[in-house]
mmCIF file of N, CA and C in Angstrom:
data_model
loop_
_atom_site.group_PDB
_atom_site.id
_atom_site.type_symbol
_atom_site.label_atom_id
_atom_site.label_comp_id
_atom_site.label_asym_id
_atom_site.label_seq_id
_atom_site.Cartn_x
_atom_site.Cartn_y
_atom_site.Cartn_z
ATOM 1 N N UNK A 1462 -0.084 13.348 -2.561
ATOM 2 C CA UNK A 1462 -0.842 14.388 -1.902
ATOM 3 C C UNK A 1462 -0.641 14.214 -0.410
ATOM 4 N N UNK A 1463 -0.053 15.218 0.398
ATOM 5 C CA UNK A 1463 -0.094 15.276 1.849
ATOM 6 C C UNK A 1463 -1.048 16.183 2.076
ATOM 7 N N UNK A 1464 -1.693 15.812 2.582
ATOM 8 C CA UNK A 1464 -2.743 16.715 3.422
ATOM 9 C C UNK A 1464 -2.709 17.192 4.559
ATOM 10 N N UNK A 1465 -2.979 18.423 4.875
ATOM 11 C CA UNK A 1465 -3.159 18.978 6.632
ATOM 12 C C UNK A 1465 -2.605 17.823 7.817
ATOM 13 N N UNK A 1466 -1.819 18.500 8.445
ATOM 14 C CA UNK A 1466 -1.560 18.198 9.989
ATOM 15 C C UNK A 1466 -0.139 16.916 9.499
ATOM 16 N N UNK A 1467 0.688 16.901 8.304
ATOM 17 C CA UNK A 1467 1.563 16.445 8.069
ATOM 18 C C UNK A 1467 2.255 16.601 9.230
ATOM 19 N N UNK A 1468 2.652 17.729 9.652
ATOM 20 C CA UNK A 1468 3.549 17.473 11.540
ATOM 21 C C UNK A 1468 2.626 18.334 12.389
ATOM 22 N N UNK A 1469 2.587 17.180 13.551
ATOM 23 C CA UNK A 1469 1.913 18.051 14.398
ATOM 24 C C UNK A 1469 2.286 18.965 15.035
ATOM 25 N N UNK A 1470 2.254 20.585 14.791
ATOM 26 C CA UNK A 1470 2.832 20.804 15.358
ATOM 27 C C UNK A 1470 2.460 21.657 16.630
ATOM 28 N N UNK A 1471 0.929 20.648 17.210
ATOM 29 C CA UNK A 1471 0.580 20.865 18.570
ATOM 30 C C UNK A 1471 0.960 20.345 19.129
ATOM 31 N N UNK A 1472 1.699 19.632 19.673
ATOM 32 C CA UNK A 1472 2.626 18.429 20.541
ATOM 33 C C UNK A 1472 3.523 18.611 20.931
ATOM 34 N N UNK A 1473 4.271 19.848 20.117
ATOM 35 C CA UNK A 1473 5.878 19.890 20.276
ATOM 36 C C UNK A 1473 6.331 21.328 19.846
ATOM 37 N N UNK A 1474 7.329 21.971 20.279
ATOM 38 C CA UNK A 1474 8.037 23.079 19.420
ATOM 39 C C UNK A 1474 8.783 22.129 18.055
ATOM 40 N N UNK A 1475 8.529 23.009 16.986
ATOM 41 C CA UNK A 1475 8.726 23.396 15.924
ATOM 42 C C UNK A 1475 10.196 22.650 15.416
ATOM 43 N N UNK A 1476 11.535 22.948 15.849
ATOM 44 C CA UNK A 1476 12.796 22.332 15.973
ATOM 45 C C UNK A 1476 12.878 20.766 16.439
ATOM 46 N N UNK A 1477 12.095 20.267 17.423
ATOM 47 C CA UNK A 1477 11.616 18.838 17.527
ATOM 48 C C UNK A 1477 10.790 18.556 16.812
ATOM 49 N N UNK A 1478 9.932 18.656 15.940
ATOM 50 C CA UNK A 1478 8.899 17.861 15.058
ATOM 51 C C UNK A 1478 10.136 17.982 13.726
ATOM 52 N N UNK A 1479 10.560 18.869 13.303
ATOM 53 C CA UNK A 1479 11.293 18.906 12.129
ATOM 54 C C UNK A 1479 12.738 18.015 12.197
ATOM 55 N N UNK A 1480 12.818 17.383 13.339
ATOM 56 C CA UNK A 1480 14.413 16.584 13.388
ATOM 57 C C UNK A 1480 13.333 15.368 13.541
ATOM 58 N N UNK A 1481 12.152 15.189 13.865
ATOM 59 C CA UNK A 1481 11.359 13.825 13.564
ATOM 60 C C UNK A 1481 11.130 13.433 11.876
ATOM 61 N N UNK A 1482 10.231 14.907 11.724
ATOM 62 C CA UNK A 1482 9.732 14.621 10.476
ATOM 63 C C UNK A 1482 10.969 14.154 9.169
ATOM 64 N N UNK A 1483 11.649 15.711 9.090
ATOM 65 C CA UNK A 1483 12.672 15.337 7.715
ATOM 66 C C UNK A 1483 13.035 14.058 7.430
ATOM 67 N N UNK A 1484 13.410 13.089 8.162
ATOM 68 C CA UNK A 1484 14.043 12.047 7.509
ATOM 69 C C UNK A 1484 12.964 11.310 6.948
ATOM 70 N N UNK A 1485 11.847 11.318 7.991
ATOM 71 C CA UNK A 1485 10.516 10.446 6.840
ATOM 72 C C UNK A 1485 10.083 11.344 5.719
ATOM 73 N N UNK A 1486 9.903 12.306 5.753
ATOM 74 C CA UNK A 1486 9.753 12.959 4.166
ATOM 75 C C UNK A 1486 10.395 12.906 3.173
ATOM 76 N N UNK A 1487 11.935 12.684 3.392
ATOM 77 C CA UNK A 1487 12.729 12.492 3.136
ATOM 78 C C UNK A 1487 12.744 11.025 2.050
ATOM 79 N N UNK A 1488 12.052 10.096 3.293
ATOM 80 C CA UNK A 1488 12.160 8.631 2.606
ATOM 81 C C UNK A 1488 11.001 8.642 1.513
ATOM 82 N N UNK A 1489 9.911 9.452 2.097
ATOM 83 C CA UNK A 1489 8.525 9.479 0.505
ATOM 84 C C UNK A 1489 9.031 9.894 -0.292
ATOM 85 N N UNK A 1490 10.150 11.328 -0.089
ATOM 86 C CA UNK A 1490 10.462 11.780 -1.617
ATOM 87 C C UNK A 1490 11.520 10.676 -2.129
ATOM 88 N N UNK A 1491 12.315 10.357 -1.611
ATOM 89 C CA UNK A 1491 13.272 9.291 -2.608
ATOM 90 C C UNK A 1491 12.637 7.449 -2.786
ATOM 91 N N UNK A 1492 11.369 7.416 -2.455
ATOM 92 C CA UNK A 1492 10.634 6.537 -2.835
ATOM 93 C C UNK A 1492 9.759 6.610 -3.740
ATOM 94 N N UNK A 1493 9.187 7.983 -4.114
ATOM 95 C CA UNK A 1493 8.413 8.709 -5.498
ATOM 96 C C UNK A 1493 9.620 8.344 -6.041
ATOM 97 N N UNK A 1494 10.595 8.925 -6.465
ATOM 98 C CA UNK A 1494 11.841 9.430 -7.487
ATOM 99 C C UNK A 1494 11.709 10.081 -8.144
ATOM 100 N N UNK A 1495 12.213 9.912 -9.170
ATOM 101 C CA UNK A 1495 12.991 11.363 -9.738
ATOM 102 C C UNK A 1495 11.308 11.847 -10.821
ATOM 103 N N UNK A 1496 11.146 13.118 -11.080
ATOM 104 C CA UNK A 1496 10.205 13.594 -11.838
ATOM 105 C C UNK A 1496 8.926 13.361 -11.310
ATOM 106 N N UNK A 1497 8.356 13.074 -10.099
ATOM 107 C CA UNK A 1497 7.013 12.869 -9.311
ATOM 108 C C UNK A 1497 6.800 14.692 -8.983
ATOM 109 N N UNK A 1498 5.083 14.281 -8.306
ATOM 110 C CA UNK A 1498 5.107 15.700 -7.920
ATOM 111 C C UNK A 1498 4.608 15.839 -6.431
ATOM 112 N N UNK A 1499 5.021 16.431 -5.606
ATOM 113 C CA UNK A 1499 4.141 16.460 -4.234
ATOM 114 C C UNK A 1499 2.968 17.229 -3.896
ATOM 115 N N UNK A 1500 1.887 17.300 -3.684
ATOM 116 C CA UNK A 1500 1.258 18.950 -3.421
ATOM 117 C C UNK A 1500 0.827 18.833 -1.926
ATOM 118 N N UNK A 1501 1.653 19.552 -0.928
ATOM 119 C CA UNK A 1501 1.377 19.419 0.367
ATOM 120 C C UNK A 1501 0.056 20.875 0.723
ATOM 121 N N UNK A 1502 -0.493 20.296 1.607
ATOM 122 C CA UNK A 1502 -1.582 21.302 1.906
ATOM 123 C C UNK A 1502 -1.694 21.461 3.591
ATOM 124 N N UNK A 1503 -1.010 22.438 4.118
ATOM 125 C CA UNK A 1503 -0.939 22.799 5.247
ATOM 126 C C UNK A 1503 -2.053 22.277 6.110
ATOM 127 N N UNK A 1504 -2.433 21.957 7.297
ATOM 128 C CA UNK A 1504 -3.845 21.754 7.955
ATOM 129 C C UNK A 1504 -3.138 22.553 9.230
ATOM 130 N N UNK A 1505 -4.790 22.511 10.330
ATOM 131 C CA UNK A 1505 -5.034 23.643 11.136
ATOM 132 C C UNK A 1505 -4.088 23.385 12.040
ATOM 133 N N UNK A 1506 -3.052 21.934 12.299
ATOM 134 C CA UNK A 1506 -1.919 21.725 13.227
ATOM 135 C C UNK A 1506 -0.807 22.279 12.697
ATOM 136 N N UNK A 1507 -0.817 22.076 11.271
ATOM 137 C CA UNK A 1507 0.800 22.979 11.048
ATOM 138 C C UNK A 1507 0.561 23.928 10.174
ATOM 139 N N UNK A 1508 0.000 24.582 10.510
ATOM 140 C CA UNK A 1508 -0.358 26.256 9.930
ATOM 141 C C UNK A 1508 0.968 26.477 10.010
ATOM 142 N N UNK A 1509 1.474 26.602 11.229
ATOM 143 C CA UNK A 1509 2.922 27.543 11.704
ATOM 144 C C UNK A 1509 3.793 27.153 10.444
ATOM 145 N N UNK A 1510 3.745 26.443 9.464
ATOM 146 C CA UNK A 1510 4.584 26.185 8.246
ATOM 147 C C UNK A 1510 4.546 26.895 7.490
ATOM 148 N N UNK A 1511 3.814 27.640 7.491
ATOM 149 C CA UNK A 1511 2.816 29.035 6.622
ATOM 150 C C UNK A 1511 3.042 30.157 7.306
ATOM 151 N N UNK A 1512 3.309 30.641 8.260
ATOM 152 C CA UNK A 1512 3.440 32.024 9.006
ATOM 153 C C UNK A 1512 4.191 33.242 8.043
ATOM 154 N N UNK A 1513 5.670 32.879 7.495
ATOM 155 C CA UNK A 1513 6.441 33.554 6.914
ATOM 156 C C UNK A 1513 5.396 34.016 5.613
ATOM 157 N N UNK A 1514 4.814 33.094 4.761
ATOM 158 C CA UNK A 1514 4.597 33.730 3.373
ATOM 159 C C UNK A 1514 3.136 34.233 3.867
ATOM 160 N N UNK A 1515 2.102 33.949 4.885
ATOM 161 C CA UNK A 1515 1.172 34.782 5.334
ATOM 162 C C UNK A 1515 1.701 35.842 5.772
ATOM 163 N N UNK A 1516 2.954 36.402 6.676
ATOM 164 C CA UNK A 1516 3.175 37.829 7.015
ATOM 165 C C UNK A 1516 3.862 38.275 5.651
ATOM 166 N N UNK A 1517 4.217 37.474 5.033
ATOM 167 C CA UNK A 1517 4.776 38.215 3.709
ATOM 168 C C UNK A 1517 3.620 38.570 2.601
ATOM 169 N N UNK A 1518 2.679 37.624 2.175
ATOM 170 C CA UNK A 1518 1.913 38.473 1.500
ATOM 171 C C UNK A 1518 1.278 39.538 1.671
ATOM 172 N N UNK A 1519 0.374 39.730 0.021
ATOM 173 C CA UNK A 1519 -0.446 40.852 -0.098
ATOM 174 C C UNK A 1519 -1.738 40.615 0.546
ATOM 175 N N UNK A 1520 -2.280 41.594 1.107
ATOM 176 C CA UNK A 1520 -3.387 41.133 1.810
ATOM 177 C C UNK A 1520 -4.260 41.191 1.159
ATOM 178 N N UNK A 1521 -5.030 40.289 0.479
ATOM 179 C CA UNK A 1521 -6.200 39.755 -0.301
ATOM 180 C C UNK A 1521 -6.739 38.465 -0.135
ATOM 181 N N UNK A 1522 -8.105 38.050 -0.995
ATOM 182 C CA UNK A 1522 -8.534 37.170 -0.987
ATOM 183 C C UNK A 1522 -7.698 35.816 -1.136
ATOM 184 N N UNK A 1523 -8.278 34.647 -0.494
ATOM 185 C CA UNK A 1523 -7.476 33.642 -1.027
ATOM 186 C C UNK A 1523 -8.382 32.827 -1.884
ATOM 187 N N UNK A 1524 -7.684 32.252 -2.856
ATOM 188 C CA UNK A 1524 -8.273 31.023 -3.887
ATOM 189 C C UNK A 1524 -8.138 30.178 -3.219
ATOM 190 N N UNK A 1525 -8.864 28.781 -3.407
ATOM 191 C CA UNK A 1525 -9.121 27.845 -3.045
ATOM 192 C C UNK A 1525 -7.471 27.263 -2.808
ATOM 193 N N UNK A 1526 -7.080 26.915 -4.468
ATOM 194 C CA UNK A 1526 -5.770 26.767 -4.466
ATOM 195 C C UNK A 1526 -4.528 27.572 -4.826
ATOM 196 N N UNK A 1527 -4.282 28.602 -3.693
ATOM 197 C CA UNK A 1527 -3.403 29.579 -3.718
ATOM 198 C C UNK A 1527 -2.096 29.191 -3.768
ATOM 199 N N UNK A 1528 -1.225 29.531 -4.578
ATOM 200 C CA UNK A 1528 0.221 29.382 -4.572
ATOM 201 C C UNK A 1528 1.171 30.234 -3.513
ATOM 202 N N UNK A 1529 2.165 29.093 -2.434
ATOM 203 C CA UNK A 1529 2.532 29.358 -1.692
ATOM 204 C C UNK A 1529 4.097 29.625 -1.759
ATOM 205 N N UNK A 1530 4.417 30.745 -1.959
ATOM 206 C CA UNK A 1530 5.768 30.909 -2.067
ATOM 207 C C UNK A 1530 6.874 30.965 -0.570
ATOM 208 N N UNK A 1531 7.797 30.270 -0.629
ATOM 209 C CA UNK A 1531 8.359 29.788 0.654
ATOM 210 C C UNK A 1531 10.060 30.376 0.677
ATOM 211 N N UNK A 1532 10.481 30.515 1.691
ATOM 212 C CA UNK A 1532 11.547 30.741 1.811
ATOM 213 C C UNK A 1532 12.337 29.664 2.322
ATOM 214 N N UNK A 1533 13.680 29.489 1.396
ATOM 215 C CA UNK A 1533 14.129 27.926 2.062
ATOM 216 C C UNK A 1533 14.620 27.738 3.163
ATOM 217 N N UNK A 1534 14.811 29.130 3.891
ATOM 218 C CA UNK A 1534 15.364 29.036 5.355
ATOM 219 C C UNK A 1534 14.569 29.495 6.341
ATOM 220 N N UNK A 1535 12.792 28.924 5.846
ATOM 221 C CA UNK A 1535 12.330 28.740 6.628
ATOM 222 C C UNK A 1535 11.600 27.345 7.231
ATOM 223 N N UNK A 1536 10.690 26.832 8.062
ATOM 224 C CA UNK A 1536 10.490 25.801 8.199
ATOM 225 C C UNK A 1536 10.152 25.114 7.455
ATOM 226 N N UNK A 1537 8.898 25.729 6.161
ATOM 227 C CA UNK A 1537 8.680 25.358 5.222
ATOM 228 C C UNK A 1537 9.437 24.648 4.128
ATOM 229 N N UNK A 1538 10.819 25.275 3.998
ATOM 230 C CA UNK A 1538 11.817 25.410 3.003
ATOM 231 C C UNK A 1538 12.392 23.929 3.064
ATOM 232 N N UNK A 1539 12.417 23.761 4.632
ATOM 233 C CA UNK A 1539 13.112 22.281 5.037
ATOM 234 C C UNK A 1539 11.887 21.027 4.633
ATOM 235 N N UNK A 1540 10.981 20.814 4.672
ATOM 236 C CA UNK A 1540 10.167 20.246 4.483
ATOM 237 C C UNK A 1540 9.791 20.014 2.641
ATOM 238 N N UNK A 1541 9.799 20.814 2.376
ATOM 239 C CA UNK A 1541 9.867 21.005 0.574
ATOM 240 C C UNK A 1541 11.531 20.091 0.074
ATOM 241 N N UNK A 1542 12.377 20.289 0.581
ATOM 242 C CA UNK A 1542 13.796 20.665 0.534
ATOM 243 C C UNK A 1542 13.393 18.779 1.129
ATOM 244 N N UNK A 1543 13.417 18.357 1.674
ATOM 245 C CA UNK A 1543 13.405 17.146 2.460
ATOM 246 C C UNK A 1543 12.437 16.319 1.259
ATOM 247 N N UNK A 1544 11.048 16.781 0.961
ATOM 248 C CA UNK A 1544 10.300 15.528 0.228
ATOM 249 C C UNK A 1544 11.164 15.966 -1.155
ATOM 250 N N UNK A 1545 11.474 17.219 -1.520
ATOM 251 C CA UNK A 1545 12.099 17.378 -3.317
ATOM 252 C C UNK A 1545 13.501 16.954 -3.343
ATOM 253 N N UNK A 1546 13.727 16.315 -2.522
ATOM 254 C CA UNK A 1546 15.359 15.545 -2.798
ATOM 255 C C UNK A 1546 16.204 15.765 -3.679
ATOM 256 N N UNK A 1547 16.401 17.566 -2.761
ATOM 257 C CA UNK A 1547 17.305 18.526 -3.857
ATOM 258 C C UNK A 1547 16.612 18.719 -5.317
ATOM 259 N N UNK A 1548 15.553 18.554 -5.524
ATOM 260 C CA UNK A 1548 15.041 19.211 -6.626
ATOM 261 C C UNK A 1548 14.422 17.759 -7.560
ATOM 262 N N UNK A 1549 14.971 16.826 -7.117
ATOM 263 C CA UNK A 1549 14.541 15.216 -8.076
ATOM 264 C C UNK A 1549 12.827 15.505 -8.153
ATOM 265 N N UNK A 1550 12.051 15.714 -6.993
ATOM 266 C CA UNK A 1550 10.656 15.948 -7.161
ATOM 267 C C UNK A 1550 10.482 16.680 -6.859
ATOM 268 N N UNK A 1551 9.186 17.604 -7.868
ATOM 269 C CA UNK A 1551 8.338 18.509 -7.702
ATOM 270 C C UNK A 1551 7.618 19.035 -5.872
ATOM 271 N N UNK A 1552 7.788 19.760 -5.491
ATOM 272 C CA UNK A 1552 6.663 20.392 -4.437
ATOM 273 C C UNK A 1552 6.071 21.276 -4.886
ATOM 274 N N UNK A 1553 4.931 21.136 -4.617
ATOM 275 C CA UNK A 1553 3.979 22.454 -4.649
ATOM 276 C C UNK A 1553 3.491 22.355 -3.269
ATOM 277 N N UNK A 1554 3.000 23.397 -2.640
ATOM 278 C CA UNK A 1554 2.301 24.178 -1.481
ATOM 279 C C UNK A 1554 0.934 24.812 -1.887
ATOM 280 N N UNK A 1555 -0.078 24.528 -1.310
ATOM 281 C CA UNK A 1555 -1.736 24.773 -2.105
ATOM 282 C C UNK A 1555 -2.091 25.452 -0.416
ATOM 283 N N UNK A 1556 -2.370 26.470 -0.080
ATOM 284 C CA UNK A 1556 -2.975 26.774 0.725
ATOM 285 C C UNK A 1556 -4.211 27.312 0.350
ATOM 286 N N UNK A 1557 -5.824 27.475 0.869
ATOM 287 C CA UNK A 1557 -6.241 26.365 2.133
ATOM 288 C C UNK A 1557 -6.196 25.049 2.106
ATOM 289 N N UNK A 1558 -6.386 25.334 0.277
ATOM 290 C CA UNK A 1558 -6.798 23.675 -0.355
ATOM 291 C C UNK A 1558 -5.994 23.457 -1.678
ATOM 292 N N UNK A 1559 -6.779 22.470 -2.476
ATOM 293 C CA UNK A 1559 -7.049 22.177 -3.675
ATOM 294 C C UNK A 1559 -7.583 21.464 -3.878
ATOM 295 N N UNK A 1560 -8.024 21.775 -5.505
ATOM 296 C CA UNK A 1560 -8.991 21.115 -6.538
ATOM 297 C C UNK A 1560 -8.226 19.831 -7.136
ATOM 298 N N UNK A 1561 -8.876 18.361 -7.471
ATOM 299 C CA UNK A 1561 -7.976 17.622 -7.764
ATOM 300 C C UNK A 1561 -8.924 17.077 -8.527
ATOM 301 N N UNK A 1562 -8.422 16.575 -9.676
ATOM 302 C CA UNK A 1562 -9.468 15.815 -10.492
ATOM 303 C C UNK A 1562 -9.256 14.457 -10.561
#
């Protein structure tokens, strides 16, 4: 589980936090291995990871744990793409939250 503010991305433009971050996400996902699952949950510093599928959705309510559909050539995409080590582990994206038992 990553929770909110995974990169900050009040500190820095967007292209510098992501040539920091990837390689350490990178190292959690090929330290889970193969068949793990991630569920990252955006927080109020890296919203901007979320911009694309917020101007892309439908405008409605959100569930607690809303499914976040991403485009891989967007910032998001690299970050998913970086902890799922080419697909070995699961990502999911839960925006605002989620329920965890």
């Amino acid at each position: 589980m990553l929770l909110g503010d995974v990169l900050e991305l009040r500190q820095a433009p967007l292209h510098n936090v992501l040539a920091v971050a990837v390689p350490v996400l990178r190292a959690v996902g090929e330290a889970l291995g193969p068949e793990r699952e991630v569920v990252l949950v955006a927080g109020n510093h890296d919203h901007g990871l979320l911009r694309g599928w917020l101007e892309r959705r439908e405008p409605s309510a959100l569930g607690l744990s809303s499914s976040v559909e991403f485009d891989p050539h967007e910032a998001l995409g690299a970050v998913v793409e970086a902890l799922g080590q080419g697909g070995r582990v699961r990502v999911q994206v839960a925006y605002p939250g989620v329920w965890l038992r």
